[in-house]
Amino acid sequence: MVIEYDGTSYHGFQRQEKAHTIQAEMEKQIERLTGKKTTVCAAGRTDAGVHARGQVVAFDTTATIPAIRWTPALNAFLPSDIRILESVEVSRDFHPQFQAVSKHYSYYLYREKNGQVFYRNHALCTTESLQLEAMREACHHIIGRYNFLAFCARGSTAKTFERTVRQCCLAARGPFLRLDIEADGFLYNMVRIVMGTLLQVGRGKIVATDIPEIIRSRDRARAGPTVPPQGLYLASVKYPSGPD
Amino acid sequence: MVIEYDGTSYHGFQRQEKAHTIQAEMEKQIERLTGKKTTVCAAGRTDAGVHARGQVVAFDTTATIPAIRWTPALNAFLPSDIRILESVEVSRDFHPQFQAVSKHYSYYLYREKNGQVFYRNHALCTTESLQLEAMREACHHIIGRYNFLAFCARGSTAKTFERTVRQCCLAARGPFLRLDIEADGFLYNMVRIVMGTLLQVGRGKIVATDIPEIIRSRDRARAGPTVPPQGLYLASVKYPSGPD
């Protein structure tokens, strides 16, 4: 299934004891629909407050509901902040995370003083002036295959820190500044640390041409701070030839 | 003060017993700041779920805080879904509702299937196809001075139903369709009934050229349904020469 959700009132995707999560909500409603317990796997386990426009999830079921009927059936049970956009039947060995070829995240900044009340849960609101050209130059230095340990939060359980960033660019559109970043995989908090580092570049506190040296240092302390979750969206996930 | 708020979690502007309202929240925080109880008056008493981008409020105070300092001082106490944009000292007889020359409301439709989770509290989400040209023609018939009883919800305490609509237009912008309507005053639910009537025109259920006859009928049953509150914004309020 391709799903979208507003992560504002959830403690992230992954099921946890006594916390409201996307996974728990989906599993509860699938059980209501089919009468059977199931486990839902996702392409990316988004954190608390993080949103999704194109998360991909999968689960096993013996229910005889045709794939196309799952979308309206499950949407009728789910709360309005989680929506199924598309559902297809996949082979039994499909796993939305392990078979993904790349993931695309967006991070939104809202840059006007007026209107922040409407975007406070869906963008990072800031009116500080930023040197966009320097930030764009910094983006170019993020693209490539590197060890991104300097852009990984402590506590990560990743076995390797090499990732290939295929796209990293900033687009200004009306009151928004949007970072789009696509990679074969992301380390824990990597997009939020990249955005925090780009902001430091925009403020003149980090020089764009220092990015390669920051990557090489593998030193988390040299990159910028982790920006808050509400500006982050899992935009889409790519598979070798569609989700199946 | 010019203020903006996200009305999602409020039971409207006006203070009520045991309900979370904008007025009660503002009065509570002003009391925290000054140590004195006060009553806040507004240009328009928005309903539950309705938002404001440029609501105007006023209150009496003996506090010696300079006008310009009120904005940061009160914002420090207010929750993040209410923001003071501007504060000026006005004459003692200023009343934000009675001295207003006109008010401008906007109503947003969000017209895409994807992304509704992010706009469900801030627009009416609908993917039905609408005849925009017919809706625009209907807008022209709303402009003018008329008795708008057909566009007034039951239970109104208004003494007269004559209002002058100065502007009424629809703008399509990306996934949004926005109604902008400006008048010297509005009847209870008037903007939401105008929008509901325009939607019926867009669906072909009311003919645009029937609008003058619907107005003349003064019959609420002939106009369209009242659309839900979350798409409605009090955009701005005009005074003879600024708020003072």
PDB file of N, CA, C and O in Angstrom, chain A residues 154-177:
ATOM      1  N   ARG A 154      23.561   9.738  17.210  1.00  0.00           N
ATOM      2  CA  ARG A 154      24.042   8.680  18.093  1.00  0.00           C
ATOM      3  C   ARG A 154      22.891   7.712  18.384  1.00  0.00           C
ATOM      4  O   ARG A 154      21.737   8.095  18.335  1.00  0.00           O
ATOM      5  N   GLY A 155      23.251   6.481  18.664  1.00  0.00           N
ATOM      6  CA  GLY A 155      22.210   5.488  18.958  1.00  0.00           C
ATOM      7  C   GLY A 155      21.770   4.726  17.726  1.00  0.00           C
ATOM      8  O   GLY A 155      20.871   3.903  17.778  1.00  0.00           O
ATOM      9  N   SER A 156      22.395   5.012  16.591  1.00  0.00           N
ATOM     10  CA  SER A 156      22.037   4.313  15.360  1.00  0.00           C
ATOM     11  C   SER A 156      22.466   2.853  15.453  1.00  0.00           C
ATOM     12  O   SER A 156      23.499   2.531  16.037  1.00  0.00           O
ATOM     13  N   THR A 157      21.647   1.971  14.868  1.00  0.00           N
ATOM     14  CA  THR A 157      21.997   0.549  14.865  1.00  0.00           C
ATOM     15  C   THR A 157      22.496   0.129  13.475  1.00  0.00           C
ATOM     16  O   THR A 157      22.606  -1.055  13.187  1.00  0.00           O
ATOM     17  N   ALA A 158      22.778   1.120  12.629  1.00  0.00           N
ATOM     18  CA  ALA A 158      23.239   0.809  11.267  1.00  0.00           C
ATOM     19  C   ALA A 158      24.562   0.053  11.328  1.00  0.00           C
ATOM     20  O   ALA A 158      25.398   0.307  12.200  1.00  0.00           O
ATOM     21  N   LYS A 159      24.730  -0.866  10.378  1.00  0.00           N
ATOM     22  CA  LYS A 159      25.966  -1.647  10.340  1.00  0.00           C
ATOM     23  C   LYS A 159      27.014  -0.951   9.487  1.00  0.00           C
ATOM     24  O   LYS A 159      28.206  -1.050   9.740  1.00  0.00           O
ATOM     25  N   THR A 160      26.566  -0.257   8.454  1.00  0.00           N
ATOM     26  CA  THR A 160      27.493   0.505   7.609  1.00  0.00           C
ATOM     27  C   THR A 160      26.961   1.930   7.497  1.00  0.00           C
ATOM     28  O   THR A 160      25.756   2.160   7.672  1.00  0.00           O
ATOM     29  N   PHE A 161      27.856   2.854   7.214  1.00  0.00           N
ATOM     30  CA  PHE A 161      27.462   4.257   7.148  1.00  0.00           C
ATOM     31  C   PHE A 161      27.634   4.849   5.750  1.00  0.00           C
ATOM     32  O   PHE A 161      27.500   6.037   5.545  1.00  0.00           O
ATOM     33  N   GLU A 162      27.957   3.968   4.824  1.00  0.00           N
ATOM     34  CA  GLU A 162      28.075   4.378   3.418  1.00  0.00           C
ATOM     35  C   GLU A 162      26.674   4.488   2.823  1.00  0.00           C
ATOM     36  O   GLU A 162      25.898   3.544   2.921  1.00  0.00           O
ATOM     37  N   ARG A 163      26.384   5.624   2.223  1.00  0.00           N
ATOM     38  CA  ARG A 163      25.112   5.779   1.528  1.00  0.00           C
ATOM     39  C   ARG A 163      25.368   6.575   0.249  1.00  0.00           C
ATOM     40  O   ARG A 163      26.303   7.368   0.196  1.00  0.00           O
ATOM     41  N   THR A 164      24.521   6.335  -0.747  1.00  0.00           N
ATOM     42  CA  THR A 164      24.648   7.075  -1.998  1.00  0.00           C
ATOM     43  C   THR A 164      23.513   8.086  -2.102  1.00  0.00           C
ATOM     44  O   THR A 164      22.345   7.693  -2.201  1.00  0.00           O
ATOM     45  N   VAL A 165      23.861   9.368  -2.042  1.00  0.00           N
ATOM     46  CA  VAL A 165      22.856  10.425  -2.209  1.00  0.00           C
ATOM     47  C   VAL A 165      22.808  10.764  -3.696  1.00  0.00           C
ATOM     48  O   VAL A 165      23.807  11.179  -4.281  1.00  0.00           O
ATOM     49  N   ARG A 166      21.633  10.569  -4.303  1.00  0.00           N
ATOM     50  CA  ARG A 166      21.500  10.757  -5.758  1.00  0.00           C
ATOM     51  C   ARG A 166      21.040  12.158  -6.094  1.00  0.00           C
ATOM     52  O   ARG A 166      21.341  12.698  -7.146  1.00  0.00           O
ATOM     53  N   GLN A 167      20.222  12.739  -5.193  1.00  0.00           N
ATOM     54  CA  GLN A 167      19.704  14.070  -5.452  1.00  0.00           C
ATOM     55  C   GLN A 167      19.717  14.824  -4.138  1.00  0.00           C
ATOM     56  O   GLN A 167      19.431  14.248  -3.078  1.00  0.00           O
ATOM     57  N   CYS A 168      20.067  16.105  -4.180  1.00  0.00           N
ATOM     58  CA  CYS A 168      20.018  16.959  -2.987  1.00  0.00           C
ATOM     59  C   CYS A 168      19.882  18.375  -3.511  1.00  0.00           C
ATOM     60  O   CYS A 168      20.833  18.926  -4.060  1.00  0.00           O
ATOM     61  N   CYS A 169      18.679  18.948  -3.417  1.00  0.00           N
ATOM     62  CA  CYS A 169      18.503  20.293  -3.966  1.00  0.00           C
ATOM     63  C   CYS A 169      17.462  21.077  -3.187  1.00  0.00           C
ATOM     64  O   CYS A 169      16.623  20.510  -2.490  1.00  0.00           O
ATOM     65  N   LEU A 170      17.577  22.393  -3.281  1.00  0.00           N
ATOM     66  CA  LEU A 170      16.698  23.312  -2.582  1.00  0.00           C
ATOM     67  C   LEU A 170      15.828  24.046  -3.595  1.00  0.00           C
ATOM     68  O   LEU A 170      16.344  24.548  -4.596  1.00  0.00           O
ATOM     69  N   ALA A 171      14.523  24.117  -3.318  1.00  0.00           N
ATOM     70  CA  ALA A 171      13.617  24.845  -4.205  1.00  0.00           C
ATOM     71  C   ALA A 171      12.860  25.884  -3.381  1.00  0.00           C
ATOM     72  O   ALA A 171      12.276  25.546  -2.351  1.00  0.00           O
ATOM     73  N   ALA A 172      12.909  27.141  -3.815  1.00  0.00           N
ATOM     74  CA  ALA A 172      12.148  28.210  -3.156  1.00  0.00           C
ATOM     75  C   ALA A 172      10.838  28.332  -3.910  1.00  0.00           C
ATOM     76  O   ALA A 172      10.824  28.413  -5.141  1.00  0.00           O
ATOM     77  N   ARG A 173       9.732  28.274  -3.185  1.00  0.00           N
ATOM     78  CA  ARG A 173       8.425  28.356  -3.846  1.00  0.00           C
ATOM     79  C   ARG A 173       7.481  29.101  -2.914  1.00  0.00           C
ATOM     80  O   ARG A 173       7.084  28.574  -1.883  1.00  0.00           O
ATOM     81  N   GLY A 174       7.151  30.316  -3.291  1.00  0.00           N
ATOM     82  CA  GLY A 174       6.317  31.147  -2.433  1.00  0.00           C
ATOM     83  C   GLY A 174       7.003  31.308  -1.085  1.00  0.00           C
ATOM     84  O   GLY A 174       8.214  31.558  -1.021  1.00  0.00           O
ATOM     85  N   PRO A 175       6.269  31.120   0.011  1.00  0.00           N
ATOM     86  CA  PRO A 175       6.877  31.307   1.335  1.00  0.00           C
ATOM     87  C   PRO A 175       7.702  30.103   1.792  1.00  0.00           C
ATOM     88  O   PRO A 175       8.251  30.121   2.888  1.00  0.00           O
ATOM     89  N   PHE A 176       7.785  29.066   0.960  1.00  0.00           N
ATOM     90  CA  PHE A 176       8.471  27.836   1.364  1.00  0.00           C
ATOM     91  C   PHE A 176       9.856  27.703   0.746  1.00  0.00           C
ATOM     92  O   PHE A 176      10.098  28.155  -0.367  1.00  0.00           O
ATOM     93  N   LEU A 177      10.738  27.054   1.498  1.00  0.00           N
ATOM     94  CA  LEU A 177      12.014  26.607   0.956  1.00  0.00           C
ATOM     95  C   LEU A 177      12.012  25.106   1.221  1.00  0.00           C
ATOM     96  O   LEU A 177      11.827  24.675   2.368  1.00  0.00           O
TER      97      LEU A 177
END
